[in-house]
Tab-separated table of C-alpha atoms in Angstrom:
chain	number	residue	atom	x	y	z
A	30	UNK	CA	144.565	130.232	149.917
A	31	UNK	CA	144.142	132.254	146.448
A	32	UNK	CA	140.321	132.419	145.820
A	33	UNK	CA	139.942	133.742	141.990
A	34	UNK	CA	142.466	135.934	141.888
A	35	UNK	CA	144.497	134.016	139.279
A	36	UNK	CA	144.011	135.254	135.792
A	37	UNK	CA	146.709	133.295	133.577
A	38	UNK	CA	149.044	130.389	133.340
A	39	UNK	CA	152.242	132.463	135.057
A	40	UNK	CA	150.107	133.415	137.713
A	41	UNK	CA	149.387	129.823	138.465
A	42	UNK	CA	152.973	128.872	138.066
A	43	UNK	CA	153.852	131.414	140.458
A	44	UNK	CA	151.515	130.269	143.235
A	45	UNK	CA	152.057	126.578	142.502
A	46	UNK	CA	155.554	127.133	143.385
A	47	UNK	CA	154.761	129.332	146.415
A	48	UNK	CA	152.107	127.180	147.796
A	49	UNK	CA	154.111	123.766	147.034
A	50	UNK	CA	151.501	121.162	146.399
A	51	UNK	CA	148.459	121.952	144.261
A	52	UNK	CA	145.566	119.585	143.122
A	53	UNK	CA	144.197	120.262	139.917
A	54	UNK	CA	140.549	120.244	141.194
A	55	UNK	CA	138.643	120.521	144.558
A	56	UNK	CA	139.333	117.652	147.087
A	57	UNK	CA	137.324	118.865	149.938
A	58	UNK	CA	139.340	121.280	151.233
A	59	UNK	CA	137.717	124.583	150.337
A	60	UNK	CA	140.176	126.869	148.462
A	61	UNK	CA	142.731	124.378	147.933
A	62	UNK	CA	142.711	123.480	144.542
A	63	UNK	CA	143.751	124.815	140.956
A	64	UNK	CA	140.035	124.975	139.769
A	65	UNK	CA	139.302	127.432	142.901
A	66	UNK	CA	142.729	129.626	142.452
A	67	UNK	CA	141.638	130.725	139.139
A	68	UNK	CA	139.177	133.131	137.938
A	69	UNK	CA	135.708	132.069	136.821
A	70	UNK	CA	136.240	133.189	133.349
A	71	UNK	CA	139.168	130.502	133.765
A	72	UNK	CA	137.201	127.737	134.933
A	73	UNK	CA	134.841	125.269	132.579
A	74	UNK	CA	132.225	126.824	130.205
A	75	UNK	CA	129.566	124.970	128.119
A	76	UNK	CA	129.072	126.992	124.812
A	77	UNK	CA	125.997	127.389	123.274
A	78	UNK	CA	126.901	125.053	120.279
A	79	UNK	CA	127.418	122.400	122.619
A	80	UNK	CA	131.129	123.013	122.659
A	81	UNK	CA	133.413	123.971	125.644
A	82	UNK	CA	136.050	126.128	127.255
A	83	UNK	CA	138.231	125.457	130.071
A	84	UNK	CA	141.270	127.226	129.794
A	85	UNK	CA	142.880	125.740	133.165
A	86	UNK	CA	142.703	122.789	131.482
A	87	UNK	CA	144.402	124.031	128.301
A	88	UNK	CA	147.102	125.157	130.760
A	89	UNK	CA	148.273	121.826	132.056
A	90	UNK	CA	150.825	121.214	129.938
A	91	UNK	CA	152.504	125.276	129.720
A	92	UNK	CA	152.570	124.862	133.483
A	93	UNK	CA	155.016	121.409	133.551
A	94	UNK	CA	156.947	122.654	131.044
A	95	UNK	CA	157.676	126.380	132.689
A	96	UNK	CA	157.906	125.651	136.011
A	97	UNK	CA	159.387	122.211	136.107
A	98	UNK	CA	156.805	120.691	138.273
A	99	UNK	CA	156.075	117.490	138.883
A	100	UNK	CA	152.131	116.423	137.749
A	101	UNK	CA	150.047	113.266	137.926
A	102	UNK	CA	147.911	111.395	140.544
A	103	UNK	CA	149.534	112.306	143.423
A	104	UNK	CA	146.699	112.474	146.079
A	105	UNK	CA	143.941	109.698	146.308
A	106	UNK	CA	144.772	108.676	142.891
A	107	UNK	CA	143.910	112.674	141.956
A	108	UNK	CA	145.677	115.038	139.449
A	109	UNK	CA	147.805	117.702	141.850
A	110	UNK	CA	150.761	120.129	140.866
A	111	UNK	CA	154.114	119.760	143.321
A	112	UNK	CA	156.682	122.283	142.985
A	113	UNK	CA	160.313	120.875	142.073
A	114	UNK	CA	161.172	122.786	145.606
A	115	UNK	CA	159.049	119.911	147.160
A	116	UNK	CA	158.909	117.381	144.954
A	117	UNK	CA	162.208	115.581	146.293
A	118	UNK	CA	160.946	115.068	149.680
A	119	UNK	CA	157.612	113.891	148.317
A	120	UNK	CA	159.431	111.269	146.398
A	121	UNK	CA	161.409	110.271	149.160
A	122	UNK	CA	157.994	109.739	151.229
A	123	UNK	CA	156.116	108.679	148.919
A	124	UNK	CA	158.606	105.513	147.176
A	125	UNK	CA	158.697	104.277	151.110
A	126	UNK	CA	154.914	103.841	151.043
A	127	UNK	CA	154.922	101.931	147.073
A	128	UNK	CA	157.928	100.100	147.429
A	129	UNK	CA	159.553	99.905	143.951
A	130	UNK	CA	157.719	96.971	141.743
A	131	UNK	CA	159.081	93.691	141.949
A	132	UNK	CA	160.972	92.490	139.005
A	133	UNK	CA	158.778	90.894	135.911
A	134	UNK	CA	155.721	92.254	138.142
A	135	UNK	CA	153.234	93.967	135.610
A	136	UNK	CA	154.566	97.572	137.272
A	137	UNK	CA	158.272	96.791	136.268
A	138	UNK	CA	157.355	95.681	132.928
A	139	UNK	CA	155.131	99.109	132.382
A	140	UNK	CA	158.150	100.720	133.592
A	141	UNK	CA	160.825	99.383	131.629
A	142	UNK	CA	158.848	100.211	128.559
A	143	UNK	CA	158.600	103.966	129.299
A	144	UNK	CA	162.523	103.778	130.188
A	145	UNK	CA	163.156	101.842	126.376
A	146	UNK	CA	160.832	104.602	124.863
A	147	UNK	CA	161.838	107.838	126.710
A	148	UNK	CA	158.382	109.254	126.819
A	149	UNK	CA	155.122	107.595	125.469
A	150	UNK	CA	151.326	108.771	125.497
A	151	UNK	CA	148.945	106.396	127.878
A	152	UNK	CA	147.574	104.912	124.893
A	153	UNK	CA	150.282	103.853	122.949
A	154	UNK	CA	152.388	102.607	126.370
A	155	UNK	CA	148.811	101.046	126.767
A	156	UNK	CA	149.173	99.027	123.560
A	157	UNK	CA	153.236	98.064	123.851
A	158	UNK	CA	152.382	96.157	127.167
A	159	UNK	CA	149.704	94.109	125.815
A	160	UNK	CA	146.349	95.771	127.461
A	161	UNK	CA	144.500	95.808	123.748
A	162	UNK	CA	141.800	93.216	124.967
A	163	UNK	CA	137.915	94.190	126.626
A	164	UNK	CA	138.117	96.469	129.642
A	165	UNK	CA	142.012	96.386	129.382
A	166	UNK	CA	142.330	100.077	129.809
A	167	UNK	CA	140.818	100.354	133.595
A	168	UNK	CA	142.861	97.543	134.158
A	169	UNK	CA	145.741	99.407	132.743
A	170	UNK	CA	145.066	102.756	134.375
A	171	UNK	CA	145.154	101.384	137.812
A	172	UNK	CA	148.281	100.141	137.394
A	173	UNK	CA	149.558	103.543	136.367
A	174	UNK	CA	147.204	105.226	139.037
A	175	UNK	CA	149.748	102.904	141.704
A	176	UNK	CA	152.934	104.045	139.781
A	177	UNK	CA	152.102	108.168	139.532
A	178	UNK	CA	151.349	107.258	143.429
A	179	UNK	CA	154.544	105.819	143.826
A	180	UNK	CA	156.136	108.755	142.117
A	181	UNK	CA	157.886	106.774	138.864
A	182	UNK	CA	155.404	107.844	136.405
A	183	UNK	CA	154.816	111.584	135.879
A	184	UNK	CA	153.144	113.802	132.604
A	185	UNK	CA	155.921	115.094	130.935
A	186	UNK	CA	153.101	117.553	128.129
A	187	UNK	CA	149.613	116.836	126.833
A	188	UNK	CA	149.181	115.916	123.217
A	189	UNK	CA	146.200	117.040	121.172
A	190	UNK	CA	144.469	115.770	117.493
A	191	UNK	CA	144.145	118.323	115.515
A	192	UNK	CA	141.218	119.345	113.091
A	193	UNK	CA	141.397	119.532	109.657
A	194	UNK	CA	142.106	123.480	110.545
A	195	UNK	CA	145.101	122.452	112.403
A	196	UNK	CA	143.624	123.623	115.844
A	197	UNK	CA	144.087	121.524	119.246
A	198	UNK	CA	140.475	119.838	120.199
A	199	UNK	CA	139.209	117.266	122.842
A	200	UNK	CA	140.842	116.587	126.182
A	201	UNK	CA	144.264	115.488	124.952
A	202	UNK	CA	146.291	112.390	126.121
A	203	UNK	CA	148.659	112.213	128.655
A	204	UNK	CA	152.868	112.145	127.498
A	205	UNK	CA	153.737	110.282	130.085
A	206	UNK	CA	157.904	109.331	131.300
A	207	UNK	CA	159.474	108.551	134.254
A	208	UNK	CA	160.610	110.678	137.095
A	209	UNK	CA	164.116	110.653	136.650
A	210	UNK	CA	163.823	111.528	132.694
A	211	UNK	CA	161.736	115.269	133.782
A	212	UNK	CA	163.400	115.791	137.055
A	213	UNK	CA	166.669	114.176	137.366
A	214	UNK	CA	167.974	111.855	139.478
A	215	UNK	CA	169.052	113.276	142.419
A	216	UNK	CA	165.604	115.161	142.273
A	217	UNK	CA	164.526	111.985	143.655
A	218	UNK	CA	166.975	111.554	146.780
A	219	UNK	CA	167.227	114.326	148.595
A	220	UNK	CA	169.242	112.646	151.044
A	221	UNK	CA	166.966	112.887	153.798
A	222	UNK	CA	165.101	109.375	155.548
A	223	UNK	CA	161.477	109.143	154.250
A	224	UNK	CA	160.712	109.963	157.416
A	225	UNK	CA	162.427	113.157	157.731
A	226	UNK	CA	161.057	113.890	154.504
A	227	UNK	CA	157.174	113.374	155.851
A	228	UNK	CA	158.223	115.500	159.007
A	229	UNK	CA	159.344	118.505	156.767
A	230	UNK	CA	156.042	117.911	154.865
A	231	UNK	CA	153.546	117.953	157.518
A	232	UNK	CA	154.861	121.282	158.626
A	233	UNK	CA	154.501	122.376	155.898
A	234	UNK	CA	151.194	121.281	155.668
A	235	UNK	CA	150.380	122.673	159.154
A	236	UNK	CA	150.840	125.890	157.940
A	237	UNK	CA	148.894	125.411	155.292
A	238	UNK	CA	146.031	124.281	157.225
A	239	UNK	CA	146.564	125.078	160.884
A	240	UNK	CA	143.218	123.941	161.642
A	241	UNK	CA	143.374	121.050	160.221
A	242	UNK	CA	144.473	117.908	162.417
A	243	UNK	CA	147.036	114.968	161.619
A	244	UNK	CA	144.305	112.913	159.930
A	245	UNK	CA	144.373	115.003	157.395
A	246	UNK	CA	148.268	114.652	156.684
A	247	UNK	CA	147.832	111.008	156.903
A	248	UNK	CA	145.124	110.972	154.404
A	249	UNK	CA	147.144	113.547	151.573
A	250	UNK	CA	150.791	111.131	152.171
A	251	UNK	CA	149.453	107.604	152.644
């Protein structure tokens, strides 16, 4: 594992795609995470004016679009980087364990307005499937949690407000699409059984943490 030795967003493309699966931020496995790969100078900063900094953060979006990962809540409902190199047999695990969404459930609705729109920000796909109402958007978010789980919803970029300079501020919204729109069909059947997909996974894993045992594995592809 890469303990601050990454100093820019090509150097965390570069390990994302060597390492294979990345979370964005620490998950209790020491080293293993974005946040920990990066420098300090990389990481979140308070200014004094009450402001911030957190250029990882500002990198999101760069990363998706040059490396052609695959982001979104991939691990306990948590943010994590997979390379496109792994992403297939991820997919192919991961749509065995969330079965695709029964028809005229709330998940197939949600996703046949993402597939009518191409690409939509959480907000606005919030507002075209009727969650406007009083606590509507945690309702809303764990149905999207279950679908980035499932692998059919991914981030395609981040979109910021500007100022009245024109300069990016606040945490920016999620662009989200589906799956097949940022990585292509066959991207999601590699034509492997899920289980030979998990099987090529937990190796991998294994080498990743060869101290770790199987409960682990369960835990990061359940």
């Amino acid at each position: 594992m890469k303990i601050n030795e990454i100093y820019n967003c090509s150097g965390l493309v570069e390990y994302i795609n060597e390492i294979g699966f990345l979370p964005l931020l620490h998950m209790g496995l020491d080293g293993w995470s974005a946040e920990e790969a990066v420098d300090e100078e990389c990481r979140y900063v308070t200014l004094p004016d009450g402001g911030w900094e957190w250029p990882l953060w500002e990198w999101k979006g760069d990363i998706i679009q040059e490396s052609g990962c695959a982001y979104g809540k991939f691990f306990d409902r948590k943010a994590a980087f997979i390379s496109r190199e792994w992403w297939p047999d991820f997919c192919n695990w991961r749509r065995n364990v969330y079965p695709h969404p029964e028809e005229s459930s709330i998940e197939d609705m949600i996703l046949q307005t993402l597939q009518e729109n191409g690409s939509m920000i959480t907000r606005d796909l919030r507002k075209a499937c009727g969650f406007t109402g009083t606590k509507m958007r945690g309702k809303f978010d764990t149905y999207i949690s279950r679908l980035e789980m499932g692998c059919y919803i991914v981030t395609e970029d981040f979109v910021y407000p500007k100022d009245r300079h024109g300069r990016n501020y606040g945490w920016g919204w999620s662009l989200l699409t589906t799956s097949e729109v940022l990585l292509g069909k066959d991207s999601c059947h590699p034509g492997r059984t899920p289980e030979e997909s998990r099987r090529r996974m937990v190796k991998h894993f294994q080498g990743l943490f060869p101290d770790a045992d199987g409960r682990l594995f369960d835990f990061l592809l359940k």
